[in-house]
Short mmCIF file of C-alpha atoms in Angstrom, two decimals:
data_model
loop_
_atom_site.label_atom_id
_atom_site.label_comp_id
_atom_site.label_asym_id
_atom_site.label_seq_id
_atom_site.Cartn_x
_atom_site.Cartn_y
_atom_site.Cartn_z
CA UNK A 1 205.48 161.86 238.56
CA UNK A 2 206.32 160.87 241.81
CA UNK A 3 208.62 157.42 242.43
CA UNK A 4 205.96 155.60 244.35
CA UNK A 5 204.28 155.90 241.04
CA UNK A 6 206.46 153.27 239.48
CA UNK A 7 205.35 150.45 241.41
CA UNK A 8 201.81 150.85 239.47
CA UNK A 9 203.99 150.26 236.08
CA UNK A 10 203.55 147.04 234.32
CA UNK A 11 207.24 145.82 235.09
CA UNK A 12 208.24 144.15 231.41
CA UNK A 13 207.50 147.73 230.44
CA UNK A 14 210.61 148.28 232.21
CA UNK A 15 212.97 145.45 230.23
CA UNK A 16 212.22 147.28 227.05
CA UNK A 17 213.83 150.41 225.85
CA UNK A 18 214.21 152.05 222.54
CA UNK A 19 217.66 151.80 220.79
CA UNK A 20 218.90 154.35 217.90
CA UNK A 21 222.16 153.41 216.15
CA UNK A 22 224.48 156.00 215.20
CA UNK A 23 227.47 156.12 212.80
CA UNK A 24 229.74 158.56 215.18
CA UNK A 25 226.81 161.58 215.89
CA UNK A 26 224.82 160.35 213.01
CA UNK A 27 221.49 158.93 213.72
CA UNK A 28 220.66 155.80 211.44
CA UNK A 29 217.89 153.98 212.94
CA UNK A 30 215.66 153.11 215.29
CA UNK A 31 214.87 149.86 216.97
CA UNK A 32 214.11 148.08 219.81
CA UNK A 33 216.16 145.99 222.62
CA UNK A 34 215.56 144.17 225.81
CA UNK A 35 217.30 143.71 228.93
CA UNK A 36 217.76 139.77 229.97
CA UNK A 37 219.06 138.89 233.56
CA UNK A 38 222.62 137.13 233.71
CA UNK A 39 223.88 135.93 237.07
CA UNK A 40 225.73 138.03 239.94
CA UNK A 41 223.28 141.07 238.94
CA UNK A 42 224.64 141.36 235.79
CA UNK A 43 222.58 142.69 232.46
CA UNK A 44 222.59 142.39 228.46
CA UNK A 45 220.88 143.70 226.07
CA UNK A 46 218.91 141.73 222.98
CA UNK A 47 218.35 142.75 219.52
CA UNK A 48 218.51 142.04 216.26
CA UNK A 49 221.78 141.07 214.26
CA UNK A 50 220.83 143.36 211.69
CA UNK A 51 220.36 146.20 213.98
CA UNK A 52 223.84 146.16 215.73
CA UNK A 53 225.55 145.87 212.50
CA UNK A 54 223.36 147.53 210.35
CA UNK A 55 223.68 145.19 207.16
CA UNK A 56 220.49 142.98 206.35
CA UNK A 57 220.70 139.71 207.68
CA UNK A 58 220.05 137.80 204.74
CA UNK A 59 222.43 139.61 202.82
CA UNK A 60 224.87 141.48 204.72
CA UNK A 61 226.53 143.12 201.73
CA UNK A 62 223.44 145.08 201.57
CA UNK A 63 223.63 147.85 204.31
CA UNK A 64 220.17 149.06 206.10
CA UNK A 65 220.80 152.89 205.67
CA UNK A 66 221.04 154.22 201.96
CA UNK A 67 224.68 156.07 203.04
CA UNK A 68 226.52 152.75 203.06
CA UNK A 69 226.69 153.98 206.83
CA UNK A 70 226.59 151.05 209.62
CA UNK A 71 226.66 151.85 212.92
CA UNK A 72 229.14 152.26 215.39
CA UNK A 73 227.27 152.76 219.10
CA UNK A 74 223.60 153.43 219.93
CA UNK A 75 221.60 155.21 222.55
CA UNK A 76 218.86 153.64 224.65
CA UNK A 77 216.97 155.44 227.24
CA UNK A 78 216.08 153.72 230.40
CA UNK A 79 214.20 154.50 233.13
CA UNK A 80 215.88 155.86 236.29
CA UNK A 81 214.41 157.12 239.93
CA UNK A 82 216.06 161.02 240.50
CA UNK A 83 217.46 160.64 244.47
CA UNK A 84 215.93 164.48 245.53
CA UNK A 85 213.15 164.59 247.39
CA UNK A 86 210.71 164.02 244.34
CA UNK A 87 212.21 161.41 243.48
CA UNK A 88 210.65 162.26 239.98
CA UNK A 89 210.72 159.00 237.06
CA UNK A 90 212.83 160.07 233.88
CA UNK A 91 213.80 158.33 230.98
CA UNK A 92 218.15 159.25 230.53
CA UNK A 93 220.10 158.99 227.73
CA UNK A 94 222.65 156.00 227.86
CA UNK A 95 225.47 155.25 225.18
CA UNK A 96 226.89 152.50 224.52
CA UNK A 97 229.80 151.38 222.08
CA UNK A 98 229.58 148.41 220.02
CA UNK A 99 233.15 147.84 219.14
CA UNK A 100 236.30 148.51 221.17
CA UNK A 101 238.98 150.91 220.30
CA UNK A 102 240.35 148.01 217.88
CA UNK A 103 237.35 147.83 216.01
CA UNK A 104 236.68 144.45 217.11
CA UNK A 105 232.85 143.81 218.04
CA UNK A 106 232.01 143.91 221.70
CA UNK A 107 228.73 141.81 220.81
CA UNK A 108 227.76 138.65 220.09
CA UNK A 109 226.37 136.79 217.49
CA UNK A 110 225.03 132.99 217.40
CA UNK A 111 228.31 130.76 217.32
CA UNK A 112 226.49 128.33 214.69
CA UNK A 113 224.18 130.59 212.65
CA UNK A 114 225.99 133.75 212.51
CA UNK A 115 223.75 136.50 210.93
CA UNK A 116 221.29 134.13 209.62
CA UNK A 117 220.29 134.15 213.28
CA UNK A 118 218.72 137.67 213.47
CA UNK A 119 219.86 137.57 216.97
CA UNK A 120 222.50 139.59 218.84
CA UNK A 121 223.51 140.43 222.23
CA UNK A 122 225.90 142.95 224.12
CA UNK A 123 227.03 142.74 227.75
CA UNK A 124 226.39 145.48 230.17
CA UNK A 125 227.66 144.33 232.94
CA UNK A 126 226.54 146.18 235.89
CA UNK A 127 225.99 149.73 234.50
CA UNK A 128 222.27 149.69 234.29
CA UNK A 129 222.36 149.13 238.30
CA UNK A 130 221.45 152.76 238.68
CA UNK A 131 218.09 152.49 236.47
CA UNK A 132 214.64 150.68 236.91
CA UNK A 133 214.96 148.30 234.87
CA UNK A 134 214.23 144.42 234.90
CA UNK A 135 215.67 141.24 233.28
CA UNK A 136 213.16 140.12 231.08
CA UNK A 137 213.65 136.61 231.41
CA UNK A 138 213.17 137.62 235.38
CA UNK A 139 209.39 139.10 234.68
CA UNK A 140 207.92 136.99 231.66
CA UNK A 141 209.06 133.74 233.64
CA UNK A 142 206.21 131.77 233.32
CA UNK A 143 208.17 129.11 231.72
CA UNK A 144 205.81 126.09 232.17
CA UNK A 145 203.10 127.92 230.13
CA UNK A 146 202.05 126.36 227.16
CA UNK A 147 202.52 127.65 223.51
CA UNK A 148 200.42 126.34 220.86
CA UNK A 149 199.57 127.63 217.01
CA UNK A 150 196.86 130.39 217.22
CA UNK A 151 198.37 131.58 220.74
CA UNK A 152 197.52 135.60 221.18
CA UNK A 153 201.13 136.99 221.95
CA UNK A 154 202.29 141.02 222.39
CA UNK A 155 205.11 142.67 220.27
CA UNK A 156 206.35 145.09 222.50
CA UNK A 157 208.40 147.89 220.71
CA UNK A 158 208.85 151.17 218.83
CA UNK A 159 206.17 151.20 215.96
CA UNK A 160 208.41 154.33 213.73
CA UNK A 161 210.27 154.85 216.67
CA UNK A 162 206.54 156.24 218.50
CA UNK A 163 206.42 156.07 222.69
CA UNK A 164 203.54 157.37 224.49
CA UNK A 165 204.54 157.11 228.39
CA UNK A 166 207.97 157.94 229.64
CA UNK A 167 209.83 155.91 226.90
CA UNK A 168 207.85 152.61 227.48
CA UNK A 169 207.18 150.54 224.57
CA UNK A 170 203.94 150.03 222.61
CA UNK A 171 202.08 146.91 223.08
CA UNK A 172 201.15 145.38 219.31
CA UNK A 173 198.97 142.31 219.32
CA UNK A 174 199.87 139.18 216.63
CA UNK A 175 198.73 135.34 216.50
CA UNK A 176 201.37 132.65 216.60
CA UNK A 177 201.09 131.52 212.48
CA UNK A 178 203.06 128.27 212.62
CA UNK A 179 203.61 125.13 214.51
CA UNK A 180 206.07 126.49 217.44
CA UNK A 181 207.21 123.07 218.60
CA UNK A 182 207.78 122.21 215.29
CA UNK A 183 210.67 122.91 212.42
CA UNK A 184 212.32 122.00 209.59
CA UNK A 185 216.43 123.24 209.71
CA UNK A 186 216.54 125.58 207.28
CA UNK A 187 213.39 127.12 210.03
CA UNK A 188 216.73 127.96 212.63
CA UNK A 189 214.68 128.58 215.29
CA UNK A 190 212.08 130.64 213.69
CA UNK A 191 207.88 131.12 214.07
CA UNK A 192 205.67 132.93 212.13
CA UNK A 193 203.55 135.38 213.79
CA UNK A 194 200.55 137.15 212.17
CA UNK A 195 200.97 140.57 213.12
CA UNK A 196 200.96 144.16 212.07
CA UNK A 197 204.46 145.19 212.95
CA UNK A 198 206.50 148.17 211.43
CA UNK A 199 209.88 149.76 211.17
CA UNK A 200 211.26 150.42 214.90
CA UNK A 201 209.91 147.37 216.14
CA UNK A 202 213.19 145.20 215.07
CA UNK A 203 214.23 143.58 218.47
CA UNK A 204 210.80 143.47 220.14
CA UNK A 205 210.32 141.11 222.78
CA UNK A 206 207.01 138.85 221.88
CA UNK A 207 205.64 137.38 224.87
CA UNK A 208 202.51 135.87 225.96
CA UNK A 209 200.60 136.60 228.58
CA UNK A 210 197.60 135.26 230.60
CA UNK A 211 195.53 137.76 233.12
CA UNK A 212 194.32 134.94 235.42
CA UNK A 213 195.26 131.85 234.36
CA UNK A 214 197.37 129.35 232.36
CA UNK A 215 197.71 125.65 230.95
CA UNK A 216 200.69 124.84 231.47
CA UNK A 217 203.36 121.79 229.56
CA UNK A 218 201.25 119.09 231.13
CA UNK A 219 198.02 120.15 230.25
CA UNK A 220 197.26 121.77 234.10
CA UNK A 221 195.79 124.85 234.93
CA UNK A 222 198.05 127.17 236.88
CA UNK A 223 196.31 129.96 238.52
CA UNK A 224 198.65 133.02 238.65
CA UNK A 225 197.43 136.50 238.13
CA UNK A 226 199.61 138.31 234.95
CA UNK A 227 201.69 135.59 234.05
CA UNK A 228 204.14 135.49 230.95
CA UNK A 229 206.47 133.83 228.92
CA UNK A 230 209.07 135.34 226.68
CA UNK A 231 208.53 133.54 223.68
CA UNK A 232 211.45 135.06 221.31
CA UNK A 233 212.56 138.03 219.84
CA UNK A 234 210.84 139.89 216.95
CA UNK A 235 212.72 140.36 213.53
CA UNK A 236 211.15 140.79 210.31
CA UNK A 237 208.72 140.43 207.70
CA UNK A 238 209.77 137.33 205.26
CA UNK A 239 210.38 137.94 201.59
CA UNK A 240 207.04 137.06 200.22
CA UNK A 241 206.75 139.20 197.05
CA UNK A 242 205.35 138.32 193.81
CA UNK A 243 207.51 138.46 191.46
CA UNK A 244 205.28 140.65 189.46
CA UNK A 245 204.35 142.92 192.45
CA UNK A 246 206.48 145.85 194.10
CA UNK A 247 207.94 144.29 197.45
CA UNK A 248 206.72 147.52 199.05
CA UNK A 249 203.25 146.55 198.77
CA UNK A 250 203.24 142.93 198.95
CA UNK A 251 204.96 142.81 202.63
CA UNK A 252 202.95 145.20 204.57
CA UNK A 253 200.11 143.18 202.78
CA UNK A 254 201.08 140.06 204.42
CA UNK A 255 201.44 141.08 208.22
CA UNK A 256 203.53 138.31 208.94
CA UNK A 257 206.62 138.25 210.69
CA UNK A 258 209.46 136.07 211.81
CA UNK A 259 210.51 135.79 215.88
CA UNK A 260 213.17 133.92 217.08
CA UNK A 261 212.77 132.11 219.67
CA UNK A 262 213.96 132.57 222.89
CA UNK A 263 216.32 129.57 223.25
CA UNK A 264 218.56 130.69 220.42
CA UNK A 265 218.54 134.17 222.73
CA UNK A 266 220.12 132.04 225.38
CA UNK A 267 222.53 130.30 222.85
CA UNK A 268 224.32 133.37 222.01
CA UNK A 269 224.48 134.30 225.77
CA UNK A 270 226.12 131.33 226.64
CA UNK A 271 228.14 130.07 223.66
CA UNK A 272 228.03 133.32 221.44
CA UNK A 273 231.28 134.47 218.96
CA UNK A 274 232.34 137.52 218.69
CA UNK A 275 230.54 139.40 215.75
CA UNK A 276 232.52 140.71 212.81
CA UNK A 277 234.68 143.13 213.28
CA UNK A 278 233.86 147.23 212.07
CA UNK A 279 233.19 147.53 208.69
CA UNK A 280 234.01 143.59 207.57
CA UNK A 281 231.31 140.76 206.15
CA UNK A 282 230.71 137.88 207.75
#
């Protein structure tokens, strides 16, 4: 596939890549990250708390692979431009380490919430200049678009780690489920979404999106051809289980999910702690 053919893909395709975790050259898991613009040209990458450190949020004693395994680096595979004459589209291989040599975390966690804030971020600085990739926050920037309760939104991620074109996400389709302006605290920055979601899909970007038109804050119409709006980050299905019923059953059942939204993603880029250190509990 030629380079000019790039310019025909959707570009927040392009601020989503897949992410496995790996314990050394073990494979644990896979998720799903996005990039997000910082200034100078810089880059980070968003996903879930419980993906970098591999523990379940809610209870981090509890680690997410049956080994006792938590990861150490992952792998994500963005899209790069070869500099021949093709100039063919790949997806490459990119690894990066999630603690330093000390075993202290080189990503960051919400300075208030911790890990009850499913949210995490790592700095790349400017190594993902070589690669077509976009800031997310830079593409879904509609920001004066309007979100409301029944709002059709996209989870874009990794259904069972599945991709179908050159490592882009897959586009699932949800319903905002609860009041998104409103919350109570123990809510931290949480909506319900009505969605069919599965494993791989941790870290999704959930954005809305309007093919000709929007309301925006005020109650205008804004016409603007594929707008979006990053609404928050995807992280998982609420305990809901009867309990009298297996917990297997009763969750996929539901189809409801929590996100994050995206304001907490910009409180751990700007006033962010340092996550725990290898192998320690919050």
């Amino acid at each position: 596939m030629s380079s000019a053919a790039i310019r025909q893909i959707e570009p927040i395709q392009l601020s989503v890549c897949r992410i496995t975790t790996f314990h050394d050259t073990t494979a644990l898991l896979h998720a799903t990250g996005f990039f997000y613009g910082l200034p100078a040209g810089r880059m980070a990458l968003v996903t879930n708390w419980h993906v970098f450190s591999g523990r379940r949020a809610d209870n981090p004693a509890f680690t997410l692979d049956g080994s006792g395994a938590i990861p150490n680096r992952i792998v994500i595979r963005p899209i790069t431009v070869t500099q021949n004459s093709n100039g063919q589209i790949l997806s490459q291989e990119v690894t990066i380490g999630l603690y330093d040599v000390n075993g202290r975390a080189d990503w960051l966690q919400h300075s208030t919430h911790g890990h009850l804030a499913d949210v995490a971020v790592i700095g790349l600085g400017d190594m993902m200049s070589p690669y077509q990739i976009e800031g997310i926050n830079n593409v879904a920037n509609a920001y004066d678009m309007s979100i409301a309760l029944g709002d059709h939104v996209f989870i874009l991620g990794y259904p069972h780690g599945f991709s179908y074109f050159i490592d882009t996400p897959i586009w699932k389709h949800g319903v905002i489920a609860s009041e998104p302006q409103l919350e109570t605290v123990d809510a931290r920055g949480r909506i319900v979404i009505d969605a069919t979601t599965r494993s791989g899909m941790s870290g999704s970007p959930v954005i809305k999106r309007s093919e000709i038109g929007y309301v925006n804050l005020d109650g205008s119409v804004v016409t603007r051809p594929r707008a979006a709006r990053l609404i928050g980050v995807y992280a998982s299905r609420p305990a809901l289980a009867d309990p009298n019923e297996d917990v297997s059953q009763a969750l996929p059942a539901a189809e409801i999910g929590f996100v994050y939204k995206s304001g907490l993603i910009e409180d751990v880029i700007v006033r962010g702690v340092r996550a725990p250190d290898y192998g320690t509990l919050p």
